[in-house]
Every structure is written in C-alpha cells, then in structure tokens.
Amino acid sequence: MKPLAFAARSLRREFRHAELATLAAALVLAVAALAAVATLASRVEQAIVASAAELLGGDLAISASRPLPADFVNTAQADGLATSQQVEFNSMLFAGARSRLSEVRANDARFPLRGSLVVQGADGGTQLAHAPPRGRVYVDPEVLQALQIRLGDQLQLGDGEFAVAATIVQSPDSGDLLRFAPRAVMNIDDALASGLLGPGSRARHRLLVAGAPDAVTRFASWARAHLPDGAELTTVADAQQNLRQAFERGQAFLRMAALLAALLSGIAVALGAQRFARRKVEEVALLRCLGARRGEILAALLLELGLLALPACLLGLALGIGLQQAVFGLAGSLLPGPAPSLPWAPPLAAFAVGVAVLFGFALPPLLRLRDVEPVRVFRQEVTPRVRRFDALYLLPLAVGAGLILAGAGSLRLAGTLAAGFAGIALVTAALGILLLWLARAGSARLGGALRFGLANLARRRVLTLLQAGALALGLTALALLGVIGPSLLSHWRAELPADTPNWFALNIQPAQRSDFEHALAGLGAQNLNLLPMAVGKLVAINGQAPHARDSAGRRAAGRPDGEVRLSWSQALPEANTVLAGHWFGPAPGRPELSVDRSWRDRFDLKLGDTLTLRIGEHELSATVTSFRGVDWESFRANFFLMLDPASGASLPHSYIGSFHIAPGSAADLAALSREFPNLSLVDISQILDRVRDIIAQVSGAVTWVLGFSLLAGLLVLLAALAATADERRFEAALLRALGAARRQVSVAVLAEFAALGLIAGMIAIAGAAALGSVLASEVLRMHGYVPPFAPLVGIVLGAALVIAVAGWAGSLRIARSSPMGVLRRA
Amino acid sequence: MSGPAGALTILDGVDVALPRGESLAITGESGSGKTTLLGLLAGLDRPTSGSITLAAHCLDDLDEEARARLRRHLVGFVFQNFHLLPALDAQENVMLPLELEGRADAGERAAAALSRVGLAARARHYPHQLSGGEQQRVALARAFVHAPKILFADEPTGNLDQRTGGGVGDLLFDLNREHGTTLVLVTHDPALAARCAHQLVLQLGRVIERSTT
C-alpha cells in the first residue's frame, strides 16, 4: 500500500461527500478568520502604538535632570534609530511690565520624531514645524493674552529677547495630562546659549528615540541597564495613563475576539472530523482485512487530511488577507497617520494555528480508527459504539488551552476565558443531564409526536449532551460577540460622556474661589469640581527615608525628585473607590492619609504606616487609613495622596479643578484669565479628543473583528447540526416506513431541536452574562457594568429558534423522501 | 424508471394476489426485482403503472402521507440489516410503532413482546450490545408488537448463520401463526421459502415460476 497515492485517490473520491467538504470549509473559514483577525488586530495595534507615539513625540523617551551621557545617543544611532533632544524647564516670560510663568520646551531641528508640531503664523495659516529658528519662539495663545502682545512682538526669556513667530496649535507632549503653565517652544541652541540651563535650573533633559520596533526594544533594554539615577524611561505603552488604559482595553477586546474565532474553528473541525471518522470505519476495517498495517492506514488518513488541509489553509489565508485588506480599506481612515504596512507574521501564524487546530481537534477521532478490528467486515451489523471519554481527547483540550494562552496574551485573560468555557462545559453537562431527566420524565405526560421528540432527545443522552454543549458554546460566543462585546464597548464609550471636563483650572487662591465659581457658572460651564491642593515633599515613611521599590513605578507615583501634590476632601471624590481601610470620619484625632494603589505598590505601604510630609514650613506625619483605586481616565483632578480635611485646612494651598465648557468659549475664558491674572487655564480637549478617537478606532476595529468570529460561531452551529444529520435522515426514513405521518416526523424533530436549542440557549444566556461581568470587572476593570439581559435573552432565544426551525426545515426534505431508502440501505 | 441508459423496466407484468393470513415467498437472483416488488406491495413506493391493493385498500390513488397512515396500522417490517435505532435500547426500539400510534401502554406491550421473543432480560441493552440473532429477534418483536395485518420481511435471515437464521425463521412463522398475519417475505434461503404457502420466482423483473404448497 502506498499511503500517499492512496490518500490522494481517497481524497479525490471522497471530496464529493459532504463531510470532507465541510471539514475543508471549516478550515478555510478558520484560517481566514484567524488571519484576518490577527492581521487586522496587529495593524490596528500598530496604528494605536503609532498614535501613542505621536503624543510622546517618539517611540521612547528618556528624561533626566542632567544631560544624558553621549553613550545614549551613540548607542541609539548605531542601531539605526533616529534621536532628538529636548530640554524642558519653567521660566518667566516678560513683555514690558507683564510677566507669565511658562513651561519652556527647547527643541532641536529633528523634533518631533513622531507626530507633529503644528503652529499658526501671523497670516492665520497653520504649518508643520520643528524647532523655531534661533531668536524666535512659539507660544500658547494664553501667553499672548497674559502678556498683552501679538505675533511678531518681542518677549524676554532668560537673558535673551525673542520674537514670537507663531502660536502652538498642536504639539507632541511629554504625555502629561496637566500643564501648570502655558507652553513656549524655543530652539535648543538658544536655550544652551542663554544661561537658562545653569545649575539649579531644575531643567529636564529629554532624549527621544524612534525607529524599527526591534531596534527600539533592544535600545530600551540597553538603556534600562544604563539609566543614571533619577532618569526615567517612558515607552509608548506607558506614554500616558489614560491612553495606555485605552490601548490595553483595545488589545484585550481584539484578543478576545481572535481567541473565540480560533476556539470556535477548533470545535467546528472536531465535529467535522468526528463525522469523517465515523464514515471511515467500514473502509478501515476492509483495508485491515486485506492486510494493510495500522501504521499504513494511519499514514494514509493523516496524508489525506494533510492534502485537504494545505490548499484549504492557503485558500483561507488568501481570503483572510483579502478580507482584512478590504476592511482596512474601509476602516483605515479611522486610524491616524499613514496606514501601517501589511505584517506577515500574523497571517503565517494563522496558517500554523490552522494546521494545529486541524490536527489537534481532528486527530482523536482519526486515531481511534486504529482500533477498528478487521473482524468488523464480517460483523457489519455491529454499529459503532458511542464513544466514552478517553485520554486522546486531552489533545484538543491541550491545543485549546495553548490557543487561549497564546491568544489571550495575559494569564489573567487566559484564566478568565478558560475558566469561563470550562465552567460552561461543566454546567452544560450538569444542567443537560437534569433537563434530559426532566424531559424523559415529562415526556410520558405529553401526547403523540411531541412526546416522541422529547423522548428521542432524552434517549440520545451522550449525543444530546455533546450537541447541547457545542451549541451552548457557540451561542455563548454569539451572545458575547453580538451583545456583550458591543455593550461593553458602549459602556466604555459612555465612561467619557459629552460633559467630560475639557479644561483644567489651576492656582486658584482660596479667596478667589467663590468669585471664580460664580464667573464660570455665568459662562455656562458644567461639571466643575474644585479640590484644594498643597505641594510638598515626602520626607519619611515610618521614620525612614522613603525608598521606592523600583524606578519603573516612579512615573506613576509622581516626580522622582520627591515633590508630591496632595489634597483633602470630606467626601470621597468621584472616580475614586476605597479598596482597603475606611474613608475619613468627621473629626479624626490625628492626621490621616488615603493613598492611591500605585503609591502603595511603589513603597510597599500597609494600613497604619506613617508618612511624613513637608509642606512649606509645616511638617506633618499622617497615618495611612485607606487605599484607593483612582480612575485616571476620568479627566478630573485626582491625587495620589488625600489628607483628612481637618489636617489639610491649615496647610498653605490653592485650588485645582476641572470643568466642561462648550467648544468655542476660548474668548470668554481669555476674559476670565484677565479677571483672575494668577489663574492657569489649561485646555485638555485635545487630549480628550485623542482618547475619544482611539476609543472610536478600537471599537470600530473590534466590531469588524467580532464579525469574523461570529461567522466561526455560525459554522459551529452548522457543524453541530450536521453531526447528526445522517442519523436523523435514516431515522426519519425508518419512521416513515413504519407508518409515521410526515407531520409526526416534523413535530418530533421540531420538538427535539426546540428543546435542544432551549437548553443550549439558557446555558448560553447565563454563561455569556457571567463571562461578560467577569471580563468587565476583572480584565477590563470597568465599574458598574450590568449585562443587558433583554437583548441577551432576545438574541439567544432567537438563535435557539433558528436552530429549531433550521433542524425542522432540514427534516422536511427527509420527511418527503421515499421510505424505500430504508430497504436499500445496506 | 428512467436511468442513465434510457428507460429501465424493473418489474414487468407481475401479477400477484395473496389471501389474508397466508404466506408468500419471493425468490430470485440478485437484481431480479424482489426488493422493489416488496417495497411496492408494502406501499413504500409507487409503480409507474399497475395497481396495488393492500388489505382491501387500493394504494393507487393514495399519496405518501395516506400510505404512511395505512402502514402504521396494517403493516409490520423485518429488514435484512435489522435497522434498529442505535441510540435506543431494545425495549425502546420495540415501542416505536406503538408510540407512532400514540398508545399509552407502549412500555408494557413492548416488554411483553420482548418476553415473547425470549429477550426480556435484554430489554435495556442497546443494539451494539446484542448479537445479530438477538437484534433480529428485537426486530421481530417490533414487527409484531402492534399486531399488524400484514408483515413484510426482506431477507430476514440473510445476515445470520444457518442455526441462528433457523431459529429466527421459526420465531417468524410462530408469530405469524399466533397473530394470523399475512406474510410476504423476500429470501434467498430455499428452506425458508419452502415454509411459505406460496412461492414466486422472479428473473429480470418477470415472474418465471409460481407454486403453492
């Protein structure tokens, strides 16, 4: 026996039969979905990373209080990376008798490496810029208002005079949400020459790096090992708290969708292979009888499968790439910047996963064919045994677990999903057995065909449980994709409602507070929340000098120089939740402190620890009485440290707050800042818009990706129905021969499928709701998400109805066919 | 019927009449049209021309639905390959015809029928747990359980060894006698055919020999 020739002949002959075509279709769809999902996800990820890089101005930034050693630039450039240097410092700007504190950025000619600096000149036209020519500066419009000057006028900065050449429209920022003063951009050579960067200037030197992702990763690990004290490395992933969170959530969504597509494809392949193996039993018995060895037969079977898989996977690959190209053509405009190029790794990985899925899920039933005894040829009346569980079925479980782990990216998501699906399988088995028992018991009281259908369902225990399980899983996926996914997305979008604060106000003196509130209300501002703010330094923890656990946490936990901003409030501020301990009571006997969890982690704090802070001339020791989770995406003023109000009131402080005001109120706000000259007003709508953009991009892409997974889910449903089609066809013909009316056959099948659909549907509703809630709270960290039960019940019951009607429609043809087939079936 | 090579005549000029309660054996070479004739007589299919009357019901103008109704009440079947439903146990298989009639006592009657064929102890066994002879006895119990007027058997012993086949044949004729059932059977087995009152031999769709014992 020549296995390859035999396999090729078998394939040619058998491809006309349904199950091999079904298997091939499952593979085509699986690989197409996987390739499309993975490629699209990767391209969207690239685009999101690119947009985060735009905000950072490069792919990576290192900032330090002294200029970085030349090694850093040399190492980066040696690896083909582009570099740009920037210095940031605060300085007063003067024009005549007026002055204004400004955050000055001194750029070189290469800045920015990513994103763009856009300025508006005196002619009103906007243009891309790098560093201004020497002797000139670009400023935020607020500076012109504060100094009462126009474009072209001179201002004084340090020792030099500079002409204001343009106003800043958009600039890649260091990623800080808050600016405490308006910006001015100057040429780095002017800054170096002006004496502004002398000792004690508190300037921050920044090195921006950009280039090929591999080179950036290499440089990042080199740089981490060589980082000087007090220096800080920022990658696009941690470019900004709120952007990063949006980015991570987007990734989680995309991964979930791709993972479901892969798992569903596996189930479809398993069902198709089972049917294929059932059909092969006679042939294998005959071949064994004619003297073929087990090994030869197995080789022929695997080769046949391989010959089927190769073109199917290739076709799927082509289809997947074509599909995502089409989607990208349509949706690519949502993404910022130039379209990312087509990555080849994800489609190739999809091809490999397709082959793994095929063999992982199809092997167990095929390997079982080895056990077929040649004697079967002589005992054809012996029907194939209903298979019990055996160790071979650990293979698809292992492949499934591997897929979950590889696809989920994080153990947490993988664990949640794996536990969810395993839970559904267990609950399905338990509930299925219970419902079948009820059906069997209850069927005795029902009449005629209905009774027969339910009894039939109850009698096919193992098969029914398998089908209910597969259907429940498919329906759960459909519900997750069709209802839970979109509702999670809209819940996410709703976290940034229309009245999300788009301006920050800083430096409001206590005496100005009520006037300011009154004036703002007059302008129609909404959602104003003012909090007191004191600036101090962390001096000691439990009497010891503070020591951070690692430098990576420093960014999240405030400035490395130890400067901290703290606030106080009687009520727990919005967007804050107490994770441990308790919020302040009315009048604590001694100072109490509530600490954000990133600070807790950074300094290994425990409840009851004492933190000593120096604020101006005051020194204050406070006991940690609670830890808080803070939603940094809320666009409100939030603090790592909050003091009890009684202790805070006596500290020197100003007020800080955020508010929402209709776009186009710049002139009104300019008037307001003339009324309160010491006040800083910061427009954060640009950042807000960017976050909204990203959410829109991600949810748009996720919707497309979900569409592919949905197709895979439908395929599972079809495969599950097809799995018993032969048996049903024969049963229907036999029943017809025994005199069953067409209506009896139809009602029996309808009752059976409706009950099956209902069992699977109920399990799916519970499963999808539970999984959705867990995903929301544990993985995506959304608060207050409640799965929408009405649409969930609607879509699942609708799908169950479709299953019943599809099964019934399929049986109509059978019921019409001649029962003569029963006599002819050998 | 029409086939790839044009019109194909499977049965031609076959004229059979069988009085109530009597038995007929149809024999002949493979491909002679035995099974087709059986199917036509049982109302599983319709002839392109000619007339069939089953227990005083003319089948000619009945559609498949009406013929199914007749089969339910009048006809029992035994097949060469037994055709038990693999997912149902022995008793459940026997219950089938009774359930189709909507009989409330299907369980008890099926149990009694299984006792009659000597398989009371195997009622809860599935087909794959039974030998070929046992499966055919279950099929016999199913064929007789609703007391049909006519029984059609297609090679009932064709898949069994001589001894088991003989036992099943005995049981078939015993049950036939007990119920006063009319029996039509297709067989290659001359011994089984000889036990029928009437014999019909087919060749290429035509009757070449008739005999009555």
PDB file of N, CA and C in Angstrom, chain A residues 169-216:
ATOM      1  N   VAL A 169      -0.497  75.160  17.856  1.00  0.00           N
ATOM      2  CA  VAL A 169      -1.812  74.555  17.658  1.00  0.00           C
ATOM      3  C   VAL A 169      -1.813  73.145  18.246  1.00  0.00           C
ATOM      4  N   GLN A 170      -0.750  72.421  17.960  1.00  0.00           N
ATOM      5  CA  GLN A 170      -0.675  71.036  18.438  1.00  0.00           C
ATOM      6  C   GLN A 170       0.784  70.674  18.618  1.00  0.00           C
ATOM      7  N   SER A 171       1.062  70.027  19.732  1.00  0.00           N
ATOM      8  CA  SER A 171       2.447  69.622  19.950  1.00  0.00           C
ATOM      9  C   SER A 171       2.484  68.292  20.672  1.00  0.00           C
ATOM     10  N   PRO A 172       3.356  67.383  20.215  1.00  0.00           N
ATOM     11  CA  PRO A 172       3.534  66.149  20.985  1.00  0.00           C
ATOM     12  C   PRO A 172       4.059  66.543  22.350  1.00  0.00           C
ATOM     13  N   ASP A 173       3.383  66.057  23.396  1.00  0.00           N
ATOM     14  CA  ASP A 173       3.792  66.463  24.725  1.00  0.00           C
ATOM     15  C   ASP A 173       4.471  65.315  25.414  1.00  0.00           C
ATOM     16  N   SER A 174       4.993  65.619  26.539  1.00  0.00           N
ATOM     17  CA  SER A 174       5.697  64.573  27.268  1.00  0.00           C
ATOM     18  C   SER A 174       4.699  63.512  27.718  1.00  0.00           C
ATOM     19  N   GLY A 175       3.431  63.733  27.462  1.00  0.00           N
ATOM     20  CA  GLY A 175       2.448  62.756  27.863  1.00  0.00           C
ATOM     21  C   GLY A 175       1.778  63.141  29.164  1.00  0.00           C
ATOM     22  N   ASP A 176       2.158  64.263  29.736  1.00  0.00           N
ATOM     23  CA  ASP A 176       1.496  64.702  30.960  1.00  0.00           C
ATOM     24  C   ASP A 176       0.154  65.310  30.620  1.00  0.00           C
ATOM     25  N   LEU A 177      -0.841  64.902  31.386  1.00  0.00           N
ATOM     26  CA  LEU A 177      -2.169  65.449  31.146  1.00  0.00           C
ATOM     27  C   LEU A 177      -2.215  66.919  31.558  1.00  0.00           C
ATOM     28  N   LEU A 178      -1.560  67.179  32.654  1.00  0.00           N
ATOM     29  CA  LEU A 178      -1.681  68.510  33.242  1.00  0.00           C
ATOM     30  C   LEU A 178      -0.487  69.389  32.924  1.00  0.00           C
ATOM     31  N   ARG A 179      -0.759  70.582  32.475  1.00  0.00           N
ATOM     32  CA  ARG A 179       0.316  71.562  32.378  1.00  0.00           C
ATOM     33  C   ARG A 179      -0.013  72.650  33.385  1.00  0.00           C
ATOM     34  N   PHE A 180       0.994  73.037  34.137  1.00  0.00           N
ATOM     35  CA  PHE A 180       0.719  74.044  35.155  1.00  0.00           C
ATOM     36  C   PHE A 180       0.896  75.450  34.628  1.00  0.00           C
ATOM     37  N   ALA A 181       1.389  75.543  33.406  1.00  0.00           N
ATOM     38  CA  ALA A 181       1.571  76.863  32.806  1.00  0.00           C
ATOM     39  C   ALA A 181       1.531  76.717  31.291  1.00  0.00           C
ATOM     40  N   PRO A 182       1.239  77.777  30.546  1.00  0.00           N
ATOM     41  CA  PRO A 182       1.239  77.688  29.094  1.00  0.00           C
ATOM     42  C   PRO A 182       2.647  77.406  28.565  1.00  0.00           C
ATOM     43  N   ARG A 183       2.711  76.861  27.351  1.00  0.00           N
ATOM     44  CA  ARG A 183       3.993  76.425  26.801  1.00  0.00           C
ATOM     45  C   ARG A 183       4.659  77.500  25.938  1.00  0.00           C
ATOM     46  N   ALA A 184       5.970  77.430  25.903  1.00  0.00           N
ATOM     47  CA  ALA A 184       6.732  78.207  24.923  1.00  0.00           C
ATOM     48  C   ALA A 184       7.749  77.251  24.310  1.00  0.00           C
ATOM     49  N   VAL A 185       7.923  77.328  22.987  1.00  0.00           N
ATOM     50  CA  VAL A 185       8.877  76.446  22.311  1.00  0.00           C
ATOM     51  C   VAL A 185      10.007  77.307  21.741  1.00  0.00           C
ATOM     52  N   MET A 186      11.243  76.927  22.052  1.00  0.00           N
ATOM     53  CA  MET A 186      12.389  77.688  21.538  1.00  0.00           C
ATOM     54  C   MET A 186      13.410  76.723  20.927  1.00  0.00           C
ATOM     55  N   ASN A 187      14.410  77.282  20.280  1.00  0.00           N
ATOM     56  CA  ASN A 187      15.479  76.473  19.703  1.00  0.00           C
ATOM     57  C   ASN A 187      16.445  76.049  20.802  1.00  0.00           C
ATOM     58  N   ILE A 188      16.851  74.771  20.785  1.00  0.00           N
ATOM     59  CA  ILE A 188      17.695  74.261  21.883  1.00  0.00           C
ATOM     60  C   ILE A 188      19.034  74.994  21.960  1.00  0.00           C
ATOM     61  N   ASP A 189      19.526  75.487  20.797  1.00  0.00           N
ATOM     62  CA  ASP A 189      20.800  76.218  20.813  1.00  0.00           C
ATOM     63  C   ASP A 189      20.666  77.530  21.564  1.00  0.00           C
ATOM     64  N   ASP A 190      19.492  78.197  21.403  1.00  0.00           N
ATOM     65  CA  ASP A 190      19.236  79.428  22.162  1.00  0.00           C
ATOM     66  C   ASP A 190      19.234  79.132  23.655  1.00  0.00           C
ATOM     67  N   ALA A 191      18.589  77.998  24.018  1.00  0.00           N
ATOM     68  CA  ALA A 191      18.498  77.666  25.439  1.00  0.00           C
ATOM     69  C   ALA A 191      19.872  77.430  26.036  1.00  0.00           C
ATOM     70  N   LEU A 192      20.715  76.685  25.272  1.00  0.00           N
ATOM     71  CA  LEU A 192      22.054  76.390  25.771  1.00  0.00           C
ATOM     72  C   LEU A 192      22.887  77.670  25.898  1.00  0.00           C
ATOM     73  N   ALA A 193      22.636  78.619  24.969  1.00  0.00           N
ATOM     74  CA  ALA A 193      23.414  79.862  24.963  1.00  0.00           C
ATOM     75  C   ALA A 193      22.912  80.875  25.985  1.00  0.00           C
ATOM     76  N   SER A 194      21.663  80.716  26.425  1.00  0.00           N
ATOM     77  CA  SER A 194      21.042  81.786  27.211  1.00  0.00           C
ATOM     78  C   SER A 194      21.395  81.748  28.690  1.00  0.00           C
ATOM     79  N   GLY A 195      22.035  80.668  29.125  1.00  0.00           N
ATOM     80  CA  GLY A 195      22.321  80.548  30.549  1.00  0.00           C
ATOM     81  C   GLY A 195      21.121  80.097  31.356  1.00  0.00           C
ATOM     82  N   LEU A 196      20.087  79.684  30.643  1.00  0.00           N
ATOM     83  CA  LEU A 196      18.870  79.243  31.336  1.00  0.00           C
ATOM     84  C   LEU A 196      19.050  77.872  31.976  1.00  0.00           C
ATOM     85  N   LEU A 197      20.049  77.120  31.499  1.00  0.00           N
ATOM     86  CA  LEU A 197      20.166  75.729  31.931  1.00  0.00           C
ATOM     87  C   LEU A 197      21.285  75.525  32.940  1.00  0.00           C
ATOM     88  N   GLY A 198      21.628  76.609  33.606  1.00  0.00           N
ATOM     89  CA  GLY A 198      22.709  76.522  34.578  1.00  0.00           C
ATOM     90  C   GLY A 198      22.327  75.655  35.770  1.00  0.00           C
ATOM     91  N   PRO A 199      23.283  75.481  36.707  1.00  0.00           N
ATOM     92  CA  PRO A 199      22.995  74.675  37.896  1.00  0.00           C
ATOM     93  C   PRO A 199      21.783  75.241  38.629  1.00  0.00           C
ATOM     94  N   GLY A 200      20.961  74.336  39.172  1.00  0.00           N
ATOM     95  CA  GLY A 200      19.778  74.778  39.919  1.00  0.00           C
ATOM     96  C   GLY A 200      18.630  75.188  39.054  1.00  0.00           C
ATOM     97  N   SER A 201      18.734  74.931  37.723  1.00  0.00           N
ATOM     98  CA  SER A 201      17.639  75.365  36.844  1.00  0.00           C
ATOM     99  C   SER A 201      16.451  74.419  36.902  1.00  0.00           C
ATOM    100  N   ARG A 202      16.663  73.240  37.448  1.00  0.00           N
ATOM    101  CA  ARG A 202      15.622  72.205  37.508  1.00  0.00           C
ATOM    102  C   ARG A 202      15.111  71.850  36.128  1.00  0.00           C
ATOM    103  N   ALA A 203      15.960  71.929  35.138  1.00  0.00           N
ATOM    104  CA  ALA A 203      15.553  71.549  33.775  1.00  0.00           C
ATOM    105  C   ALA A 203      15.513  70.031  33.660  1.00  0.00           C
ATOM    106  N   ARG A 204      14.664  69.543  32.773  1.00  0.00           N
ATOM    107  CA  ARG A 204      14.627  68.119  32.462  1.00  0.00           C
ATOM    108  C   ARG A 204      15.142  67.937  31.048  1.00  0.00           C
ATOM    109  N   HIS A 205      16.130  67.084  30.908  1.00  0.00           N
ATOM    110  CA  HIS A 205      16.686  66.821  29.578  1.00  0.00           C
ATOM    111  C   HIS A 205      16.027  65.569  29.038  1.00  0.00           C
ATOM    112  N   ARG A 206      15.537  65.679  27.813  1.00  0.00           N
ATOM    113  CA  ARG A 206      14.845  64.513  27.262  1.00  0.00           C
ATOM    114  C   ARG A 206      15.514  64.050  25.983  1.00  0.00           C
ATOM    115  N   LEU A 207      15.637  62.730  25.888  1.00  0.00           N
ATOM    116  CA  LEU A 207      16.129  62.148  24.642  1.00  0.00           C
ATOM    117  C   LEU A 207      14.978  61.357  24.038  1.00  0.00           C
ATOM    118  N   LEU A 208      14.606  61.713  22.809  1.00  0.00           N
ATOM    119  CA  LEU A 208      13.556  60.962  22.112  1.00  0.00           C
ATOM    120  C   LEU A 208      14.214  60.034  21.107  1.00  0.00           C
ATOM    121  N   VAL A 209      13.654  58.834  20.974  1.00  0.00           N
ATOM    122  CA  VAL A 209      14.221  57.829  20.090  1.00  0.00           C
ATOM    123  C   VAL A 209      13.096  57.241  19.256  1.00  0.00           C
ATOM    124  N   ALA A 210      13.353  56.990  17.969  1.00  0.00           N
ATOM    125  CA  ALA A 210      12.319  56.341  17.145  1.00  0.00           C
ATOM    126  C   ALA A 210      12.987  55.517  16.071  1.00  0.00           C
ATOM    127  N   GLY A 211      12.277  54.492  15.613  1.00  0.00           N
ATOM    128  CA  GLY A 211      12.819  53.643  14.558  1.00  0.00           C
ATOM    129  C   GLY A 211      12.141  52.292  14.539  1.00  0.00           C
ATOM    130  N   ALA A 212      12.844  51.301  13.983  1.00  0.00           N
ATOM    131  CA  ALA A 212      12.267  49.966  13.854  1.00  0.00           C
ATOM    132  C   ALA A 212      11.952  49.408  15.242  1.00  0.00           C
ATOM    133  N   PRO A 213      10.767  48.743  15.386  1.00  0.00           N
ATOM    134  CA  PRO A 213      10.347  48.257  16.704  1.00  0.00           C
ATOM    135  C   PRO A 213      11.408  47.392  17.397  1.00  0.00           C
ATOM    136  N   ASP A 214      12.061  46.500  16.634  1.00  0.00           N
ATOM    137  CA  ASP A 214      13.065  45.619  17.237  1.00  0.00           C
ATOM    138  C   ASP A 214      14.213  46.432  17.835  1.00  0.00           C
ATOM    139  N   ALA A 215      14.658  47.417  17.049  1.00  0.00           N
ATOM    140  CA  ALA A 215      15.775  48.239  17.494  1.00  0.00           C
ATOM    141  C   ALA A 215      15.377  49.044  18.732  1.00  0.00           C
ATOM    142  N   VAL A 216      14.105  49.514  18.742  1.00  0.00           N
ATOM    143  CA  VAL A 216      13.640  50.291  19.901  1.00  0.00           C
ATOM    144  C   VAL A 216      13.630  49.398  21.143  1.00  0.00           C
TER     145      VAL A 216
END
